[in-house]
XYZ file of C-alpha atoms in Angstrom:
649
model
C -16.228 -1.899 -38.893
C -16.226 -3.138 -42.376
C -16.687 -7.124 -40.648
C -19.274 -5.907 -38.414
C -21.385 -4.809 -41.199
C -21.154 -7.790 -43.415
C -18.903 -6.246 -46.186
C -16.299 -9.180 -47.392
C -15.088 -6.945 -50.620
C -14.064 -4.355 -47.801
C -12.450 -6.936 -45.135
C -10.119 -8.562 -47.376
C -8.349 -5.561 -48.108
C -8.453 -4.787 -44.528
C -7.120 -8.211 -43.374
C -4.308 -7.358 -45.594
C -3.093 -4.149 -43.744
C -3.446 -6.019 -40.829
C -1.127 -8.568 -41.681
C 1.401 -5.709 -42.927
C 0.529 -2.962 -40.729
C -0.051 -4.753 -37.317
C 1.833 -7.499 -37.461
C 4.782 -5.825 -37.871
C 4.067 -2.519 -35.396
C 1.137 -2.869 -33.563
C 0.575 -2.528 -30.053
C 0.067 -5.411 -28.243
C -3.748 -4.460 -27.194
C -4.247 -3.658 -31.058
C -2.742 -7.258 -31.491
C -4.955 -8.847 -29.049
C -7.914 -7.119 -30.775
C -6.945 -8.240 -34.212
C -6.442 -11.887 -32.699
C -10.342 -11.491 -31.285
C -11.796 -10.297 -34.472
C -9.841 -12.371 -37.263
C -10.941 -15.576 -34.762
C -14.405 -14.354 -34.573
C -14.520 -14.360 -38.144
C -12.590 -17.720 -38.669
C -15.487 -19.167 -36.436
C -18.038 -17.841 -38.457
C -19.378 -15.608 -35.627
C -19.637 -12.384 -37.993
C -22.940 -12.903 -39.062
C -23.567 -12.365 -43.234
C -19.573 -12.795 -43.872
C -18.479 -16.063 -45.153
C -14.419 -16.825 -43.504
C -12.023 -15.858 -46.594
C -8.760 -17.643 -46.878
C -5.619 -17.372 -45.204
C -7.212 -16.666 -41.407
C -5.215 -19.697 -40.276
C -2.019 -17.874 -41.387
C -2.720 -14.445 -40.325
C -3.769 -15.914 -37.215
C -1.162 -17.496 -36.266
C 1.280 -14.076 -37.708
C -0.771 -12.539 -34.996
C -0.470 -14.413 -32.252
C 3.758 -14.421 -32.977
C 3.828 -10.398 -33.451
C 1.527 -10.400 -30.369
C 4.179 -12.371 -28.056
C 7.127 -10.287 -29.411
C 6.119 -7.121 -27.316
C 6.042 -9.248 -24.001
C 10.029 -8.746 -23.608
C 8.886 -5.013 -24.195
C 6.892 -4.710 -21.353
C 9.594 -5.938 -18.669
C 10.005 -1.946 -17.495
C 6.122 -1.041 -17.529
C 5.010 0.522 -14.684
C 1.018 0.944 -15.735
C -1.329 -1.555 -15.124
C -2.529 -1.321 -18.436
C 0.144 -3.486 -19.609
C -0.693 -5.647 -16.468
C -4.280 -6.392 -17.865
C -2.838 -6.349 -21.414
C -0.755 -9.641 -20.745
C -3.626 -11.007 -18.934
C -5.520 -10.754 -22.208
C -2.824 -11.898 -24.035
C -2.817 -15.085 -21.637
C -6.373 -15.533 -21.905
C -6.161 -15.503 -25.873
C -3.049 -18.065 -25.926
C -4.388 -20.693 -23.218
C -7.840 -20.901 -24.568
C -5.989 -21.966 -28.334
C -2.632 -23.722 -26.954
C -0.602 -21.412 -27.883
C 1.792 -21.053 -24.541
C 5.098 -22.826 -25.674
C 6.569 -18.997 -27.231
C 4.722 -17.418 -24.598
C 5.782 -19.476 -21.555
C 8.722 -18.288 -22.260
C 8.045 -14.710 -22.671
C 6.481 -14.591 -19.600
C 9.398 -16.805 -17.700
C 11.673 -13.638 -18.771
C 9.685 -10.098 -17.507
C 8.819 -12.423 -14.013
C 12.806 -12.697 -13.877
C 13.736 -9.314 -14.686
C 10.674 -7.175 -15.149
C 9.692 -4.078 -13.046
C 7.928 -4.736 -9.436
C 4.737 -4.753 -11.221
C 5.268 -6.598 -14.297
C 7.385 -9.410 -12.716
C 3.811 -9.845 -10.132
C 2.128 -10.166 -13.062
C 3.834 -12.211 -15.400
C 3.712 -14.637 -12.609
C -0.119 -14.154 -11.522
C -0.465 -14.755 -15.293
C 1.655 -18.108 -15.135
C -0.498 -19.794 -12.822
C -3.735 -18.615 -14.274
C -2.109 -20.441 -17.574
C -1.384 -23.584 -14.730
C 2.571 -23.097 -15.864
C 3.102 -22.739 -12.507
C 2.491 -24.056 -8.971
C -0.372 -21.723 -6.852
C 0.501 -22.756 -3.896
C 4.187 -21.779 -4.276
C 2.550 -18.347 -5.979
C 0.532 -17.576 -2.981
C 3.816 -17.736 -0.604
C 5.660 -15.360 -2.917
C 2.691 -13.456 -2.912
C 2.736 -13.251 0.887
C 6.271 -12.522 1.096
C 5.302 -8.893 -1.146
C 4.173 -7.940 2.388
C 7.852 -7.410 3.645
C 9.432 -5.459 0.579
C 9.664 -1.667 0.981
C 6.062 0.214 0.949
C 6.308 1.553 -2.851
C 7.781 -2.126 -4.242
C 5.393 -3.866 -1.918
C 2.560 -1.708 -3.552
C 3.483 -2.083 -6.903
C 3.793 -6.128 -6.457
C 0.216 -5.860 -5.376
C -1.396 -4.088 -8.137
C 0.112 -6.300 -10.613
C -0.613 -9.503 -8.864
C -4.236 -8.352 -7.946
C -4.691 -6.907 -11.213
C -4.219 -9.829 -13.349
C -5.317 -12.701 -10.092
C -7.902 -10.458 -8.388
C -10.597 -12.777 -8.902
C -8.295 -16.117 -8.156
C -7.734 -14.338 -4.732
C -11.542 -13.392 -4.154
C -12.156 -17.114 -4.585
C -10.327 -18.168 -1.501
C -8.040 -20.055 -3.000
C -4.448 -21.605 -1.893
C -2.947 -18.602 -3.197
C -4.924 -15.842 -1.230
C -4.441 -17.973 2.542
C -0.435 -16.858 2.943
C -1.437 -13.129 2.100
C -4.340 -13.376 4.286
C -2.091 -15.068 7.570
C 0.557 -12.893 6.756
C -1.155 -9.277 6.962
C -3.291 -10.880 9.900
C 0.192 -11.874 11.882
C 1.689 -8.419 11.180
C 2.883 -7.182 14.570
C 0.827 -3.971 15.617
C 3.638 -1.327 14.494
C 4.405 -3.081 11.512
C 0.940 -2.802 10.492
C 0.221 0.559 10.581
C 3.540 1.289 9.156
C 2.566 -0.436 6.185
C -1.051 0.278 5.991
C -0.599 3.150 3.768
C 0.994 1.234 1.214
C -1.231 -1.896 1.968
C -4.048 -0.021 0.520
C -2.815 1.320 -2.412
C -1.821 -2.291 -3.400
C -4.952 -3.175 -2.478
C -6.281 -0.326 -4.679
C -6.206 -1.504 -7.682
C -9.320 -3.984 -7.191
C -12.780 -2.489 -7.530
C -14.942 -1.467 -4.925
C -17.224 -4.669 -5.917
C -14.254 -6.679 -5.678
C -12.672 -5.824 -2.454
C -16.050 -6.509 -0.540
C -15.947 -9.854 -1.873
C -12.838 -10.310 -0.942
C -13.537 -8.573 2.763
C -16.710 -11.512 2.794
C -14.295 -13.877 1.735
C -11.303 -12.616 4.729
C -13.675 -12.509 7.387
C -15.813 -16.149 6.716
C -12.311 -17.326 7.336
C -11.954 -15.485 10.237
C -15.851 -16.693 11.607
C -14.632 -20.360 10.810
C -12.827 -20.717 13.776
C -14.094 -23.837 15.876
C -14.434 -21.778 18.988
C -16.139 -18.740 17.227
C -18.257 -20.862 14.392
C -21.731 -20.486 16.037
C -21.349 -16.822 17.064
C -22.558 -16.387 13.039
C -25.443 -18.462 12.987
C -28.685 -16.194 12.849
C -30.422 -15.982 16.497
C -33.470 -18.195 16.463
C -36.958 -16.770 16.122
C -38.595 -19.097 18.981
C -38.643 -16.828 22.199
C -38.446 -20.100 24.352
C -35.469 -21.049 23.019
C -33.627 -17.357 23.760
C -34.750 -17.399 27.070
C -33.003 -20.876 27.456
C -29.783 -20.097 26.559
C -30.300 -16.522 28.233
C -30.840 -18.515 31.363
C -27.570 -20.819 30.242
C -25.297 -17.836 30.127
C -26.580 -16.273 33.261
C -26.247 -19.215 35.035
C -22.019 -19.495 33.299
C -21.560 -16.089 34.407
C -22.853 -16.567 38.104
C -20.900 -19.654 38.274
C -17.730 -17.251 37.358
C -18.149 -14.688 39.777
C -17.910 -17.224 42.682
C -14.666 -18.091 41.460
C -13.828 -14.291 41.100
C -13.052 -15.127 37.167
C -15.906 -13.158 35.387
C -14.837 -9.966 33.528
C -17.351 -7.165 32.501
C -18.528 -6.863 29.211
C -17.405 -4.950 26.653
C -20.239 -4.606 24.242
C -21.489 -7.376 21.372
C -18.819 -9.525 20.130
C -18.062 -9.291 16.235
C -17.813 -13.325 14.852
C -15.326 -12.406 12.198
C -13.226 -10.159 15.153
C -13.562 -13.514 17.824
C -10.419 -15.253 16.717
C -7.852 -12.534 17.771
C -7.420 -9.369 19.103
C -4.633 -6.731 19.309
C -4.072 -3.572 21.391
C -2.139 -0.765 19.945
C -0.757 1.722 22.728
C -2.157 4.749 22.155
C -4.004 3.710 19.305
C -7.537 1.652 20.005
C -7.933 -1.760 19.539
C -7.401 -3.760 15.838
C -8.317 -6.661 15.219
C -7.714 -9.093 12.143
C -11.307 -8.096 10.473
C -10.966 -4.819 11.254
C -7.223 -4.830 9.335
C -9.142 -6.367 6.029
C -11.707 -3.230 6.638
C -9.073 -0.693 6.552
C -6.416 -2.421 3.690
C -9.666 -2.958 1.414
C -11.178 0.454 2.313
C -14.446 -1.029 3.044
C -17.339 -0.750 6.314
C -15.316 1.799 7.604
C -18.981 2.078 9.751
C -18.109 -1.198 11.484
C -14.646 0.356 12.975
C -13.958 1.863 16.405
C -13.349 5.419 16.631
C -9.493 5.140 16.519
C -10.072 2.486 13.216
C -12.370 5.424 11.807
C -9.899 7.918 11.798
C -7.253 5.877 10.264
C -9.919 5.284 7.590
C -10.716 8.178 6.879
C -7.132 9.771 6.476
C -6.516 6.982 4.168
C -9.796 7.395 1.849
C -8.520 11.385 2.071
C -5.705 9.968 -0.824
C -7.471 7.014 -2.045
C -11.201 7.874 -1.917
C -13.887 4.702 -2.438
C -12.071 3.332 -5.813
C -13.183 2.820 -9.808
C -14.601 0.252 -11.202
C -17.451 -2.695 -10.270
C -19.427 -1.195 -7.219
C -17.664 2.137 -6.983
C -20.968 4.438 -7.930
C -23.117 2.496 -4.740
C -24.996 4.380 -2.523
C -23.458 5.278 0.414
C -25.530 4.506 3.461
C -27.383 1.583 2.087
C -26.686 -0.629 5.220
C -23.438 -2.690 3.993
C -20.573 0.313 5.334
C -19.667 0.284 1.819
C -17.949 3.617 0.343
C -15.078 5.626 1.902
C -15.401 6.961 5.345
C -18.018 8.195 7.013
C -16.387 10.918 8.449
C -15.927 14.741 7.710
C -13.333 14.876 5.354
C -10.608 17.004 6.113
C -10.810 20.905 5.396
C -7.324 21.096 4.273
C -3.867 19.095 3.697
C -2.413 20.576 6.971
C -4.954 19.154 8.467
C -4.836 16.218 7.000
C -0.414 16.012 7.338
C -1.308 16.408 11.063
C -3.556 13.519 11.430
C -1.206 11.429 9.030
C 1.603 12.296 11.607
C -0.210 11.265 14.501
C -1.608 8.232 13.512
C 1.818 6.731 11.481
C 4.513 8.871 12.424
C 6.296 11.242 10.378
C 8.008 9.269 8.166
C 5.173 7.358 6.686
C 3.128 10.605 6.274
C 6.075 12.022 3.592
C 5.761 8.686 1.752
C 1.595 9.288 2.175
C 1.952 13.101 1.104
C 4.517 11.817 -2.060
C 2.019 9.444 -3.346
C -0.720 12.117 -3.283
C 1.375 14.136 -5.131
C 2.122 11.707 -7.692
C -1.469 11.149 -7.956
C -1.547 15.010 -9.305
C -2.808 17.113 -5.555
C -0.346 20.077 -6.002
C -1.775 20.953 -2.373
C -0.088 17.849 -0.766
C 3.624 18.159 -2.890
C 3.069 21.857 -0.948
C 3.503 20.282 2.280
C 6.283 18.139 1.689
C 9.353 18.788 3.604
C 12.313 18.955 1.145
C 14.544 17.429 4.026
C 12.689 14.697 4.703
C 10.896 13.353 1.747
C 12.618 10.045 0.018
C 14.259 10.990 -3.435
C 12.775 8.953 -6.361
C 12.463 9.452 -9.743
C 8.323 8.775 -9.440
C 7.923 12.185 -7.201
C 10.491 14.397 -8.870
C 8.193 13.213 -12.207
C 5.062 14.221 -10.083
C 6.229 17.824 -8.792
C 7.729 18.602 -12.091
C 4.156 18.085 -13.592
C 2.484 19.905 -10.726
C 5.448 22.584 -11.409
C 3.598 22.955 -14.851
C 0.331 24.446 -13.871
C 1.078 25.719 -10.825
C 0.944 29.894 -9.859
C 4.091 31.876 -9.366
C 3.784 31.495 -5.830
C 3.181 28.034 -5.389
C 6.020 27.775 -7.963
C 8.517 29.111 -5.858
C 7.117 27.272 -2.761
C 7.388 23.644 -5.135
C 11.360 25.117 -6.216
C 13.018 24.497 -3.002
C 11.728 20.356 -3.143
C 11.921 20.167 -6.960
C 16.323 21.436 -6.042
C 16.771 18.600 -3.493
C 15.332 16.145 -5.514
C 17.313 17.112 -8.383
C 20.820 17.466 -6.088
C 20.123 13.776 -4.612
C 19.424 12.565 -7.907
C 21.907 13.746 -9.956
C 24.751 13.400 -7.673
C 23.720 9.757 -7.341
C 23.938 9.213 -11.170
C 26.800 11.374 -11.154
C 28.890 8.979 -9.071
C 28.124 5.770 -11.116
C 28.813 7.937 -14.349
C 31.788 9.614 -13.334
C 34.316 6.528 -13.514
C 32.999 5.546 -16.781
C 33.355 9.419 -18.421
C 36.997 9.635 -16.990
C 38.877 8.466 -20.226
C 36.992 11.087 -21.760
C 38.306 14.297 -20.282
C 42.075 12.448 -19.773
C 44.720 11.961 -22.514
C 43.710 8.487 -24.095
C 45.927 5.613 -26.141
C 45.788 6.078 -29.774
C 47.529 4.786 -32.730
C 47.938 8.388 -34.283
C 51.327 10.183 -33.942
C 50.740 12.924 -31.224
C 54.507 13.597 -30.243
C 53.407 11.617 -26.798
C 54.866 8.599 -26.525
C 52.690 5.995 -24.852
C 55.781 3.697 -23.038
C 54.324 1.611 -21.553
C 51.711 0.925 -23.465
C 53.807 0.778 -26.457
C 55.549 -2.651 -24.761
C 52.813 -4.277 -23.722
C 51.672 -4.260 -27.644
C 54.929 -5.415 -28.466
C 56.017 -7.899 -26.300
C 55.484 -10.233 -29.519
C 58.720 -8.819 -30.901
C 60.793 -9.429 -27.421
C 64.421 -10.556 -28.896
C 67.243 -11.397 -26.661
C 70.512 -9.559 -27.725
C 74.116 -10.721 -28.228
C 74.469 -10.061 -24.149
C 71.553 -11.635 -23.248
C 69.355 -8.513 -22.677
C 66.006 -8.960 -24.323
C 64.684 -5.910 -26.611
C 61.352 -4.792 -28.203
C 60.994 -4.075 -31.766
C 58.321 -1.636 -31.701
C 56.242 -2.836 -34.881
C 53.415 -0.960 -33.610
C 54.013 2.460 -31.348
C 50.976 3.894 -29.166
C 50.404 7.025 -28.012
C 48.667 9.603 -26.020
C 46.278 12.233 -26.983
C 46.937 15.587 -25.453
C 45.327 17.218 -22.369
C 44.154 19.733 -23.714
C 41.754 18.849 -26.645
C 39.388 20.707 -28.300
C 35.696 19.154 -28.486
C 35.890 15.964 -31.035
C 32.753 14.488 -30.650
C 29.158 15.298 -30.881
C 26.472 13.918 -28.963
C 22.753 14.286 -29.987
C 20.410 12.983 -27.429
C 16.801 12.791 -28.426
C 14.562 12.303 -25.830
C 10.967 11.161 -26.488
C 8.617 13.211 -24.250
C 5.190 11.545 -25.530
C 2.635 10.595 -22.630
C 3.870 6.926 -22.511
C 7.453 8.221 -21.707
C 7.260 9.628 -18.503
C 9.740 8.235 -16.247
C 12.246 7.834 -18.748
C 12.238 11.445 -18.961
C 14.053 12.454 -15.720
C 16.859 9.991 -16.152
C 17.093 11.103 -19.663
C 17.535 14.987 -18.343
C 19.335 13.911 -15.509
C 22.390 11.593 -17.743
C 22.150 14.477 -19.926
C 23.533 17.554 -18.152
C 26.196 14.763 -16.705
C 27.279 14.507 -20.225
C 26.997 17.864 -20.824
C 29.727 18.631 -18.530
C 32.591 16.063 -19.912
C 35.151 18.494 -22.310
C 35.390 16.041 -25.105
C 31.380 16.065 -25.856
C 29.357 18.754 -27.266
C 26.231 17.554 -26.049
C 22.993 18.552 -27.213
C 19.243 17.645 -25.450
C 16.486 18.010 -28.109
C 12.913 16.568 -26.532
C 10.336 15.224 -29.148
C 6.973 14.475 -29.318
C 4.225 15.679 -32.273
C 7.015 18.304 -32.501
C 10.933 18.997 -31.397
C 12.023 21.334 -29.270
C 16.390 21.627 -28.866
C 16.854 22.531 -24.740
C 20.983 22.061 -25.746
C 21.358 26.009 -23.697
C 20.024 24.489 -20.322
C 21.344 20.822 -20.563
C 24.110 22.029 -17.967
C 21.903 23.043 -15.241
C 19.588 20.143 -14.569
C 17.099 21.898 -12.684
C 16.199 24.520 -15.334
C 16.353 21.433 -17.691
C 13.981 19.985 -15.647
C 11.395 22.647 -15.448
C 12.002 22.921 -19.337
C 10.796 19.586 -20.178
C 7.021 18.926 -20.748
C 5.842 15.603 -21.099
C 2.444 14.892 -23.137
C 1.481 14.520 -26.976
C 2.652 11.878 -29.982
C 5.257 9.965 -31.398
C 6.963 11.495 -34.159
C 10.674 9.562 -34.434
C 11.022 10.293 -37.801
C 10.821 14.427 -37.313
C 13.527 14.218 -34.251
C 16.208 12.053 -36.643
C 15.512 14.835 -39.126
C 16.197 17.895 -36.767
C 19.065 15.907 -35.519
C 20.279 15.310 -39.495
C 20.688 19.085 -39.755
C 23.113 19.403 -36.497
C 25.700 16.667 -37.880
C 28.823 18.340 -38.634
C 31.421 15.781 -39.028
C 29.193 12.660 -39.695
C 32.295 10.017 -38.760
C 32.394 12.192 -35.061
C 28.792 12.095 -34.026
C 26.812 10.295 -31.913
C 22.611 9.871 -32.042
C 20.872 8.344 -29.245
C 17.280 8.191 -29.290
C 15.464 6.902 -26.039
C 12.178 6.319 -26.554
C 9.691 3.269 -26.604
C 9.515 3.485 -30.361
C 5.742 3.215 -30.661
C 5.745 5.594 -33.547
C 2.233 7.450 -34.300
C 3.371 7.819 -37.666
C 4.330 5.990 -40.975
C 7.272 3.461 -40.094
C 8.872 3.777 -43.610
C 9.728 7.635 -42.909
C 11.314 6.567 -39.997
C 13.452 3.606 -40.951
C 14.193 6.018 -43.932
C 15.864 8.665 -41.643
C 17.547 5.555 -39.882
C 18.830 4.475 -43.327
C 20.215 7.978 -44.117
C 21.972 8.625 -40.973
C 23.482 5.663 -40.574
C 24.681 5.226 -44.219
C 26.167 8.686 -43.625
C 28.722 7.452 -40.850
C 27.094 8.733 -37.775
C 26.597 6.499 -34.783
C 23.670 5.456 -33.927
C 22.057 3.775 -30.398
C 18.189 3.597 -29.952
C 17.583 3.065 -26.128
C 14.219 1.240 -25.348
C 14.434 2.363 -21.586
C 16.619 4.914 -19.707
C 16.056 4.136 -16.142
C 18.234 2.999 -12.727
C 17.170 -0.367 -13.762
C 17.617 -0.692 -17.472
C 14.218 -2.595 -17.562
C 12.515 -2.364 -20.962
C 9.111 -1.005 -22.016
C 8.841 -0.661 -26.248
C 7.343 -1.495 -29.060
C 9.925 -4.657 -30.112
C 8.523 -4.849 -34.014
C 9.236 -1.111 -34.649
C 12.879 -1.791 -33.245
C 13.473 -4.795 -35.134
C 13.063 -2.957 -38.078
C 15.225 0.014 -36.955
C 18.090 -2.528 -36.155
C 17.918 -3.839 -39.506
C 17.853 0.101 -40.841
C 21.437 0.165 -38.520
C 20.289 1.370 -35.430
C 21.168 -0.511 -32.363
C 18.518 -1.058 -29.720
C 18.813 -1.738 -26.252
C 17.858 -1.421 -23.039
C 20.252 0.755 -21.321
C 20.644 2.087 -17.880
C 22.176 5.411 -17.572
C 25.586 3.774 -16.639
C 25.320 1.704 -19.971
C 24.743 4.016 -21.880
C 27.790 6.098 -20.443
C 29.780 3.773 -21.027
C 28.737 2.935 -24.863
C 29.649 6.667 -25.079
C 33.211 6.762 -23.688
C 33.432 2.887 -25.931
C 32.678 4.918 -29.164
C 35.110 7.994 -28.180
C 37.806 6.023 -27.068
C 37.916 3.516 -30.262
């Protein structure tokens, strides 16, 4: 504000926090907007404000603190972050600045989420680090991964390459072959999740695209003329008129002519596909329903899937999405009634894809927040993930009493599936915990064994020739039966950009809860704490419990967790969270300080998911490892097993 209005005694101080302040813990789209304006003014395009010194320096502080958070957004899952390394591309290729982030990028396309790793490399080969052509037959491959991997591939990739693709170039012709090739079933299997990939272009975009798909199509030698415009001279109509009634006369004799079947579409002339039971599709008419576009131009059976799919998806955001419907291009959803209810609507889905793809159709409309459609999924059938259990639970939130108990019965089998999966990788790694364990203390139980294999150094042979140990160093074995040692304090950020962390969070939690040697306490954080340490054993009720939404306030949770340490040498803090503190970062590396000088151990975890993939602010947990905090990125077994490492040393 202060460079916009021409005020250099205000900017310099300014510029000065920025190097301090964002440099060191700024987002990466408040880096990218510090590395706009502080080059704007370098260039002299603030008008009235002469460049101070230093830009050079600051700039280039900026563009290193701006790189740093790339590693941090390997376990995004918003395409935020997908158009925020975009930006971030655009800023570093048009200075030559891609050595640090060539590398950067060469890491989240490795191990990044589905979305991230699509585009980190969409991003590459806008930057020309990579080869397109090789781009476009990953891209194409996308097509055969599982529906929810396959969609989140494509909103990445289209996110960041959208307009690459639009252009026809190398990369888009594999994607375009390989949904045109589809067999029939396999289409419609993976329509659903076609479109939502597909989704994330605008409404503008995706009829350029549709243009694009079906000039292809028209391009065919044998169907090229069928799109030239009719000529205006009636002479020349009647002569071909006469030309093709002459053909079709000469075809009869031979018994070869077939009757019509109405006006021929140019884009629909190179290839056509019959569905049993199901219409006719052809390749134009596929692009028409994955893009959501002239559902008009479709045959009846093409209309209805159409218009079940723009039930979930509707006409789209963005470029184009406010046009008129009706204005003569099919643009807009469908055309059709919409349906009066979601049993309807899970009817039609069954019928046209079959009753598996309609739960993964109903799921993703409850994700996208219709508490209507998680009421008609069938708890038996639907696909356990950590996405929809997310979904329901925030449903769960505003729901009635009645639709409450209705959501119950799906919110318990998501939880049962889930947790006894984590349970079984968690188990093996917890079992030292709740079993006597080797110690050097005197117990009274002799550790035999174990007590020669740490000897074996001293191994003497004896005036008969018998060897003996010397037992320098005996080991032993804790008791069975031991009281609880250790304390575990697991603070769980619950801010809006934590969401899916959340349920694996919950869900380790009330594992841990149950092991003998922990007493385990949950305490969820936001602008405020709340402790949920009475529930942490029953994962559903935890579950329910938990509301996500608010701030970042780090600082506040280390201090609520300060007042629960007991035996400082004996207690464990973990904090999962993505460490983009809304508040001052010296209060929180100060709490850091304290607990750490204090004896307790401490682990920050930067993502707490099946994967272990990362999303967090990296310059906030630099400066918390230097404060002697650990951070990591830790999947729930990981971080098991760092627990039954610090009980067991």
């Amino acid at each position: 504000a202060a460079a916009a209005a021409a005020l250099p005694r205000a900017v310099r101080p300014r510029l000065a926090d920025v190097a301090a302040e964002v440099c060191q813990g700024g987002t990466m789209e408040e880096l990218v907007a510090g590395i706009d304006l502080v080059e704007r003014i370098r260039a002299g395009h603030v008008p009235g404000l002469t460049p101070p010194e230093g830009l050079d320096d600051l700039t280039e502080n900026l563009y290193a603190a701006a790189v740093r958070p790339v590693d941090g957004l390997a376990g995004a899952t918003d395409i935020a972050d997908a158009r925020a390394l975009l930006a971030l591309g655009d800023r570093a290729g048009a200075t030559g600045r891609l050595l640090r982030l060539d590398h950067a990028l060469a890491r989240i396309a490795a191990a990044g989420t589905p979305l991230t790793q699509a585009a980190a490399c969409a991003v590459r080969v806008l930057l020309e680090l990579d080869n397109p052509e090789e781009y476009g037959r990953r891209l194409a491959s996308w097509v055969d991964a599982p529906a929810d991997e396959m969609t989140a591939r494509l909103q990445g990739a289209l996110t960041v390459a959208g307009p690459l693709l639009e252009a026809g170039d190398v990369t888009v012709v594999p994607l375009l072959d390989r949904v045109e090739e589809l067999p029939d079933e396999d289409f419609l299997r993976r329509l659903p999740a076609l479109r939502g990939g597909f989704d994330a272009l605008s409404p503008a975009a995706r009829d350029r695209l549709l243009a694009m798909a079906t000039d292809r199509l028209a391009d065919d030698p044998h169907g090229s003329d069928l799109r030239d415009p009719l000529p205006e001279d009636p002479a020349t109509l009647a002569a071909w008129l006469a030309a093709d009634l002459a053909g079709r006369a000469a075809l009869s004799a031979f018994d070869l002519a077939a009757e019509p079947t109405g006006p021929v579409d140019a884009a629909d002339a190179r290839s056509r596909r019959v569905l049993p039971d199901k219409g006719e599709v052809t390749a134009a008419q596929r692009w028409r329903l994955v893009l959501g576009r002239q559902a008009d131009q479709l045959p009846d059976s093409g209309r209805r899937l159409a218009t079940a799919l723009d039930e979930l998806y509707g006409a789209g955001r963005g470029e184009g999405s406010h046009t008129a419907e009706g204005a003569g291009t099919g643009q807009g959803g469908g055309r059709g009634a919409g349906f009066p209810s979601v049993r309807e609507w899970a009817d039609e889905l069954d019928a046209l894809f079959g009753a598996r793809v309609r739960e993964e159709v109903l799921a993703r409309a409850a994700t996208a927040g219709r508490v209507d459609a998680a009421l008609h999924l069938d708890p038996e059938a639907v696909r356990p993930s950590v996405d929809l259990l997310h979904a329901v639970l925030s449903l769960a939130g505003g729901a009635s009493e009645k639709s409450l108990g209705r959501l119950r019965p799906l919110v318990a089998r998501l939880v049962a599936a889930l947790t006894a999966q984590l349970a079984k990788q968690l188990r093996p790694a917890l079992t030292g915990l709740a079993s006597p364990r080797r110690t050097r203390r005197p117990t009274g139980v002799l550790d035999l064994p174990g007590t020669i294999r740490a000897n074996l150094h001293t191994a003497r042979p004896d005036d008969r020739g018998q060897v003996q140990v010397l037992p320098e160093r005996p080991v032993f074995r804790t008791r069975s039966r031991r009281g609880v040692e250790w304390r575990l304090i697991v603070l769980t950020d619950v801010s809006g950009s934590m969401e899916p962390s959340t349920v694996w969070a919950a869900l380790t939690a009330s594992i841990l809860a149950g092991v003998p040697a922990l007493k385990t306490h949950f305490v969820t954080f936001s602008d405020g704490v709340i402790d949920l340490t009475d529930r942490a054993d029953d994962p559903l009720r935890l579950l329910l419990e938990v509301r996500v939404g608010g701030g970042t306030h780090i600082a506040k949770a280390l201090r609520y967790a300060r007042d629960l340490v007991t035996v400082p040498s004996r207690t464990m803090v973990v904090v999962i969270s993505d460490f983009e503190e809304g508040y001052p970062i010296g209060d929180l590396v100060a709490e850091v300080r304290t607990l750490a000088t204090s004896g307790c151990a401490l682990l920050g975890c930067a993502s707490l998911d099946d994967r272990g993939a990362a999303r967090y602010s990296t310059g906030v947990a630099s400066q918390l490892v230097a404060a002697g905090m650990p951070v990591a990125a830790l999947s729930p077994l990981e971080l098991a097993r760092w627990v039954g490492e610090q009980v067991n040393r």
